[in-house]
Amino acid sequence: MLSKLGWFLRRRARDAELDQEMHAHIETEIEERIEAGAAPEQARNDALRAFGNQTLAIEEIRSMWRFTTLEAFARDIQYRFRLLRSSPLFAVFTITSLALGIGATSAIFSLFDAIVLRELPVREPDRLVFLSQQMPGIGPNSYLSYPHFARVRDTATTIDGILAMTPRRLSVESKGQTELVRGLYVSGDYYTTLGLRPAIGRLLVKEDDSASGEAAVISYAYWQRRFGLNPSILGERISISGVPFTIAGVEPPGFFGIEVGAAYDVAIPMRALDRIAQGQPLWDQPGVTWIRTLARLKSGVPAAKARQELDVIYRQVNNEAIQMAEPGEREQAERFARDATLELEPGATGVLSGFRETYRRGLRLLLMMLAAVLLIASLNVATLLLARSEARRHEIATRLSLGAGRGRLIQQLLTESILLAGLGGALGLALAWWGSKVLLRIALPNAVTLPIDITPDARVIAFTLAVSALTCLAFGLLPALRATSGRLAAGAREVGRRRPVERALVTSQVAVTLVLLVAAGLFLKSLYTLWTQDTGYERGNVLMFSLDASLAGRNNAESAATYRKLLDELLVAPGVTSASASVVRPVDDDAYFVAAFTKPEEPDNRIRVASNNLAPGYFATLGIPILAGRDFDWQDGAAGLKSVIVSETLARRHFPDQNPVGQTIMMDGIREIVGVARDTRYGNVKDAPRDVVYRPLFEREYGGQITYEVRYHTDPATLERNVRELVSQLDARLSVFRVKTLEVQTAESLSRERLLALLTAYFGGFALLLASIGLYGLMSYAVTQRTPEIGLRMALGAQPSAVQRMVLSESFRIVLCGVAMGLAASFSAVHLVRTHLYGIEPYDPASILGATLLLIAVAFCASVLPAARAARIDPMRALRCE
Amino acid sequence: MSHSGRPEILQGTLDLLVLQTLLFGPIHGHGIVKAIQRSSEELLKVEHGSLYPALHRLEKKGWLASRWEKTEKGRPMKFYRLTAAGRKQLVVEQSKWEQFQRAMGLVLRQQKQE
């Protein structure tokens, strides 16, 4: 059929060739007649007449071609279908293997593509770059200050435009409902630089970024979720933290912002910060970096050239900043102006994304494992196909001896492979799409909407189809070639007996499976270690939620009073054991504050620490023991000496051999250490404990974001309801957000590890299933092959149990061989995953042993059935059957 | 398509004629026509045009293989030759023909007898 396919494609060439053949024939006839003495005119007429109806002949030949091509193809497919239906188990196994293998590969690949590879859906993304500052000794910083951005925007000639953005949470009131959304403050040129067109309405332009600009743009996902794609929202008046805005338009679908994993709901002009956020305007501060930028190179301008110009502009601003610096900061400004440079990084996939970096390495590792799984699936399919063609060698030999063309036979066998590939690939694609959605949900369990676009694009589909086709053609070809080779027709029994190729295939499957199982074991153990390690706090039965009164437009005094009142009410609320508050949540992505203190006797030695502000009762609520001294109390905010509590590590490191309680330090004023708290892991469960200084939250009027921790003895749902009621009674404009239990929060900080562990376990299990299918299939066919031999043995007196042992021992030989290979491979490959493991060594004996035993056990089960069948062979029937 | 006195050539027999003609080496289409006419002492005149559907059909079945080559005069023409399968088929066709002849002979002799 392949050659037929080729014919079909070369149809025009074929027709031309036919014409040429006829033409040559007629010319030859004419020549002969002329040589025989006829006149040229006469010769031509006679020749044409002798030829007969040329058109008819051509038509006849052409229709024959057309008919036989399609007809043969259709006949092949029909035949294959019938064959597959008659051996459904084979078909099911093969198609399932293919579908799962291909589906898993494509799912991971589409995830990888969406997170790492895919370019932004904007105009000419390859011309985009993002700016990042470099200071020697410190890593790159892709945050810029506003003066830097403005200067580049106004004076650079090598770029077509530059945008700036900063994400913030926004309290949006629309249609009478208030909710907290993810917002993005954007510079006026945001959409024009990207080159986007609105779904409806219009997008923001430069004129909107003014002190009084009231236009806002919402994302397509938000439009879908909140407004149900209702076009009447154009012109809708909304209120952001009490400031009025109008929805001017909606972003196009499929656009999720310029930072992967950080999709937003509402975009408003940056100048609105003056009206919404409270705090100092940062428009003129070259030392404060808070915005991220993306620039579009002028077409034809190489990035290096643009970088030169932008670096010059950047340094100019730094130099001017020296003059503007306060006396205490002048030295730092000078150092900055001297050493800092501006770099341009490719921005086709958007700005630097923490989400992407978190998952990039993990995903690459997964892709490698996927290659292994796909390999197993292919090997499995190959084994099945090979074994099957073995069983049909009679049929094939007969056909060969009756004169069937070898090529044609191979074509027919390949048709079967192609049919399987088609079905397996189609099923695999469906699985892939569903699978990547599931994977993303595992990675981001609390995301309301998936922040990335994982509809498989052309790249993924092409990849899937290519893999599917390649697998089947490659592993259909081998059996086809083998089955139709002359060797098979003669001495067929010899070739069938030892089956070296199939044994090698199954052995390889076993080996690769073992590697995957070992990896799965390591990741699972690593995850378990992470999960059960002592985090320093008790994570059960604690509910956390956050407020931000400044978003509701309250000033600091009002906010602080509200916060204090809420805490008081919580302490007496039903179901509450204890409650507290802090500025930064425990175990959160947001890091603690960076601060520094000095000891009074060493005023020049600034010791850097992490810092958090706590209300009294924090340590008790979280179950963190106080090792020395006491917790904060309500007196610690009042006038007099200010107090701090330090962490265990800090005490050990900076106050060795003394009791730090009672000592004083300098940290925005004189403070006395009143207690030492046990170390906890914060920020990330994997982080090592650090030097932390805790300050009392209520010692000054604080109105920003605050988190409450509540230890309860009822159920969290009731508690959440009560909390929401309490808050709305205190202040109707406050929104409660990020309500989570501490347990869930801890689990989420391990989401990447969970993903890895889950996936390797899935792959390992799947590989195990495939390998056992392969083993079962091989043993089954072997028993079928050797039925006469076994019958003979039994007729000569062999016991059924001996026969069983024979089959089992053969299968064990294969498995042990595979295990040995697998162990060798594991030892060499395992160091690749070292960086993903936590708390265990790559050569962890428990994991390796466990994996090996599991594999052997499953292999045993797979061989039991064929062995039992062998023992049940009736010698009489077996001998007669040949 | 029939000329007076000359027998019509049925499709099955045309196949046999072509296969037989190619037994001794590859020939192009025009040559095959001439060879059949010559060896049948001009009794069989194949309409040239009807040869080509037969040639292509035989090639499709795998009994012939074709290749473009240059004649002595330098003209490129499509040469056909027997394949191994074609050789086998020739034997089959010959035996079919002999059976047919025998059957015909039996029937006709009977008729004569009557």
mmCIF file of C-alpha atoms in Angstrom, chain A residues 463-576:
data_model
loop_
_atom_site.group_PDB
_atom_site.id
_atom_site.type_symbol
_atom_site.label_atom_id
_atom_site.label_comp_id
_atom_site.label_asym_id
_atom_site.label_seq_id
_atom_site.Cartn_x
_atom_site.Cartn_y
_atom_site.Cartn_z
ATOM 1 C CA PHE A 463 4.245 15.863 18.158
ATOM 2 C CA THR A 464 1.614 13.358 19.206
ATOM 3 C CA LEU A 465 0.880 12.213 15.700
ATOM 4 C CA ALA A 466 4.545 11.952 14.864
ATOM 5 C CA VAL A 467 5.258 9.850 17.925
ATOM 6 C CA SER A 468 2.285 7.646 17.254
ATOM 7 C CA ALA A 469 3.123 7.098 13.630
ATOM 8 C CA LEU A 470 6.799 6.546 14.297
ATOM 9 C CA THR A 471 6.124 4.013 17.002
ATOM 10 C CA CYS A 472 3.794 1.979 14.944
ATOM 11 C CA LEU A 473 5.668 2.104 11.716
ATOM 12 C CA ALA A 474 8.952 1.295 13.354
ATOM 13 C CA PHE A 475 7.564 -1.521 15.417
ATOM 14 C CA GLY A 476 5.229 -2.762 12.791
ATOM 15 C CA LEU A 477 7.954 -2.908 10.221
ATOM 16 C CA LEU A 478 10.191 -5.223 12.156
ATOM 17 C CA PRO A 479 7.621 -7.956 12.637
ATOM 18 C CA ALA A 480 6.436 -7.524 9.082
ATOM 19 C CA LEU A 481 9.921 -7.893 7.689
ATOM 20 C CA ARG A 482 10.676 -10.783 9.919
ATOM 21 C CA ALA A 483 7.469 -12.617 9.236
ATOM 22 C CA THR A 484 7.830 -12.415 5.494
ATOM 23 C CA SER A 485 11.479 -13.286 5.303
ATOM 24 C CA GLY A 486 12.152 -16.573 3.586
ATOM 25 C CA ARG A 487 13.712 -17.987 6.731
ATOM 26 C CA LEU A 488 10.361 -18.271 8.310
ATOM 27 C CA ALA A 489 8.858 -20.494 5.680
ATOM 28 C CA ALA A 490 11.531 -23.072 6.255
ATOM 29 C CA GLY A 491 12.388 -24.381 9.704
ATOM 30 C CA ALA A 492 9.797 -22.198 11.281
ATOM 31 C CA ARG A 493 9.783 -24.098 14.494
ATOM 32 C CA GLU A 494 13.432 -23.362 15.244
ATOM 33 C CA VAL A 495 13.014 -19.658 14.946
ATOM 34 C CA GLY A 496 9.920 -19.770 17.146
ATOM 35 C CA ARG A 497 11.532 -21.629 19.955
ATOM 36 C CA ARG A 498 14.031 -19.336 21.529
ATOM 37 C CA ARG A 499 12.492 -16.073 20.386
ATOM 38 C CA PRO A 500 15.542 -13.988 21.220
ATOM 39 C CA VAL A 501 14.141 -10.699 20.002
ATOM 40 C CA GLU A 502 10.992 -10.889 22.081
ATOM 41 C CA ARG A 503 12.919 -11.909 25.145
ATOM 42 C CA ALA A 504 15.263 -8.987 24.683
ATOM 43 C CA LEU A 505 12.307 -6.642 24.337
ATOM 44 C CA VAL A 506 10.605 -7.843 27.480
ATOM 45 C CA THR A 507 13.877 -7.760 29.402
ATOM 46 C CA SER A 508 14.365 -4.152 28.360
ATOM 47 C CA GLN A 509 10.857 -3.322 29.442
ATOM 48 C CA VAL A 510 11.528 -4.807 32.845
ATOM 49 C CA ALA A 511 14.758 -2.836 33.143
ATOM 50 C CA VAL A 512 13.192 0.506 32.272
ATOM 51 C CA THR A 513 10.256 -0.219 34.555
ATOM 52 C CA LEU A 514 12.612 -0.804 37.441
ATOM 53 C CA VAL A 515 14.324 2.531 36.862
ATOM 54 C CA LEU A 516 10.964 4.291 36.920
ATOM 55 C CA LEU A 517 9.828 2.464 40.014
ATOM 56 C CA VAL A 518 13.040 3.363 41.818
ATOM 57 C CA ALA A 519 12.568 7.004 40.849
ATOM 58 C CA ALA A 520 8.968 6.872 42.029
ATOM 59 C CA GLY A 521 10.055 5.348 45.305
ATOM 60 C CA LEU A 522 12.638 8.059 45.833
ATOM 61 C CA PHE A 523 10.218 10.893 45.116
ATOM 62 C CA LEU A 524 7.525 9.405 47.282
ATOM 63 C CA LYS A 525 9.924 8.948 50.147
ATOM 64 C CA SER A 526 11.233 12.455 49.673
ATOM 65 C CA LEU A 527 7.720 13.823 49.725
ATOM 66 C CA TYR A 528 6.889 11.832 52.833
ATOM 67 C CA THR A 529 9.993 13.131 54.552
ATOM 68 C CA LEU A 530 9.062 16.686 53.676
ATOM 69 C CA TRP A 531 5.495 16.257 54.785
ATOM 70 C CA THR A 532 6.208 14.642 58.107
ATOM 71 C CA GLN A 533 9.209 16.629 59.165
ATOM 72 C CA ASP A 534 8.898 18.838 62.148
ATOM 73 C CA THR A 535 7.959 22.217 60.852
ATOM 74 C CA GLY A 536 8.236 23.787 64.245
ATOM 75 C CA TYR A 537 4.541 24.532 64.457
ATOM 76 C CA GLU A 538 1.439 22.406 64.839
ATOM 77 C CA ARG A 539 -0.411 22.556 61.619
ATOM 78 C CA GLY A 540 -3.659 20.908 62.540
ATOM 79 C CA ASN A 541 -6.869 22.828 63.219
ATOM 80 C CA VAL A 542 -5.629 26.289 62.388
ATOM 81 C CA LEU A 543 -7.584 28.473 60.001
ATOM 82 C CA MET A 544 -5.968 31.495 58.382
ATOM 83 C CA PHE A 545 -7.499 34.387 56.519
ATOM 84 C CA SER A 546 -6.342 37.798 55.387
ATOM 85 C CA LEU A 547 -7.718 41.314 55.254
ATOM 86 C CA ASP A 548 -6.446 44.500 53.786
ATOM 87 C CA ALA A 549 -8.228 47.583 55.058
ATOM 88 C CA SER A 550 -6.137 49.907 52.912
ATOM 89 C CA LEU A 551 -7.744 48.376 49.832
ATOM 90 C CA ALA A 552 -11.108 49.416 51.188
ATOM 91 C CA GLY A 553 -9.890 52.961 51.446
ATOM 92 C CA ARG A 554 -9.421 53.135 55.189
ATOM 93 C CA ASN A 555 -6.626 55.120 56.767
ATOM 94 C CA ASN A 556 -4.176 53.618 59.189
ATOM 95 C CA ALA A 557 -5.889 54.693 62.378
ATOM 96 C CA GLU A 558 -9.272 53.310 61.358
ATOM 97 C CA SER A 559 -7.698 50.115 60.056
ATOM 98 C CA ALA A 560 -5.663 49.459 63.166
ATOM 99 C CA ALA A 561 -8.699 49.912 65.356
ATOM 100 C CA THR A 562 -10.711 47.526 63.211
ATOM 101 C CA TYR A 563 -7.984 44.928 63.286
ATOM 102 C CA ARG A 564 -7.726 45.103 67.039
ATOM 103 C CA LYS A 565 -11.472 44.869 67.466
ATOM 104 C CA LEU A 566 -11.654 41.833 65.196
ATOM 105 C CA LEU A 567 -9.004 40.045 67.167
ATOM 106 C CA ASP A 568 -10.869 40.740 70.387
ATOM 107 C CA GLU A 569 -14.081 39.360 68.943
ATOM 108 C CA LEU A 570 -12.342 36.295 67.571
ATOM 109 C CA LEU A 571 -10.934 35.453 70.951
ATOM 110 C CA VAL A 572 -14.433 35.085 72.370
ATOM 111 C CA ALA A 573 -16.086 33.578 69.305
ATOM 112 C CA PRO A 574 -17.604 30.083 69.562
ATOM 113 C CA GLY A 575 -15.371 27.185 68.581
ATOM 114 C CA VAL A 576 -12.162 29.175 68.916
#
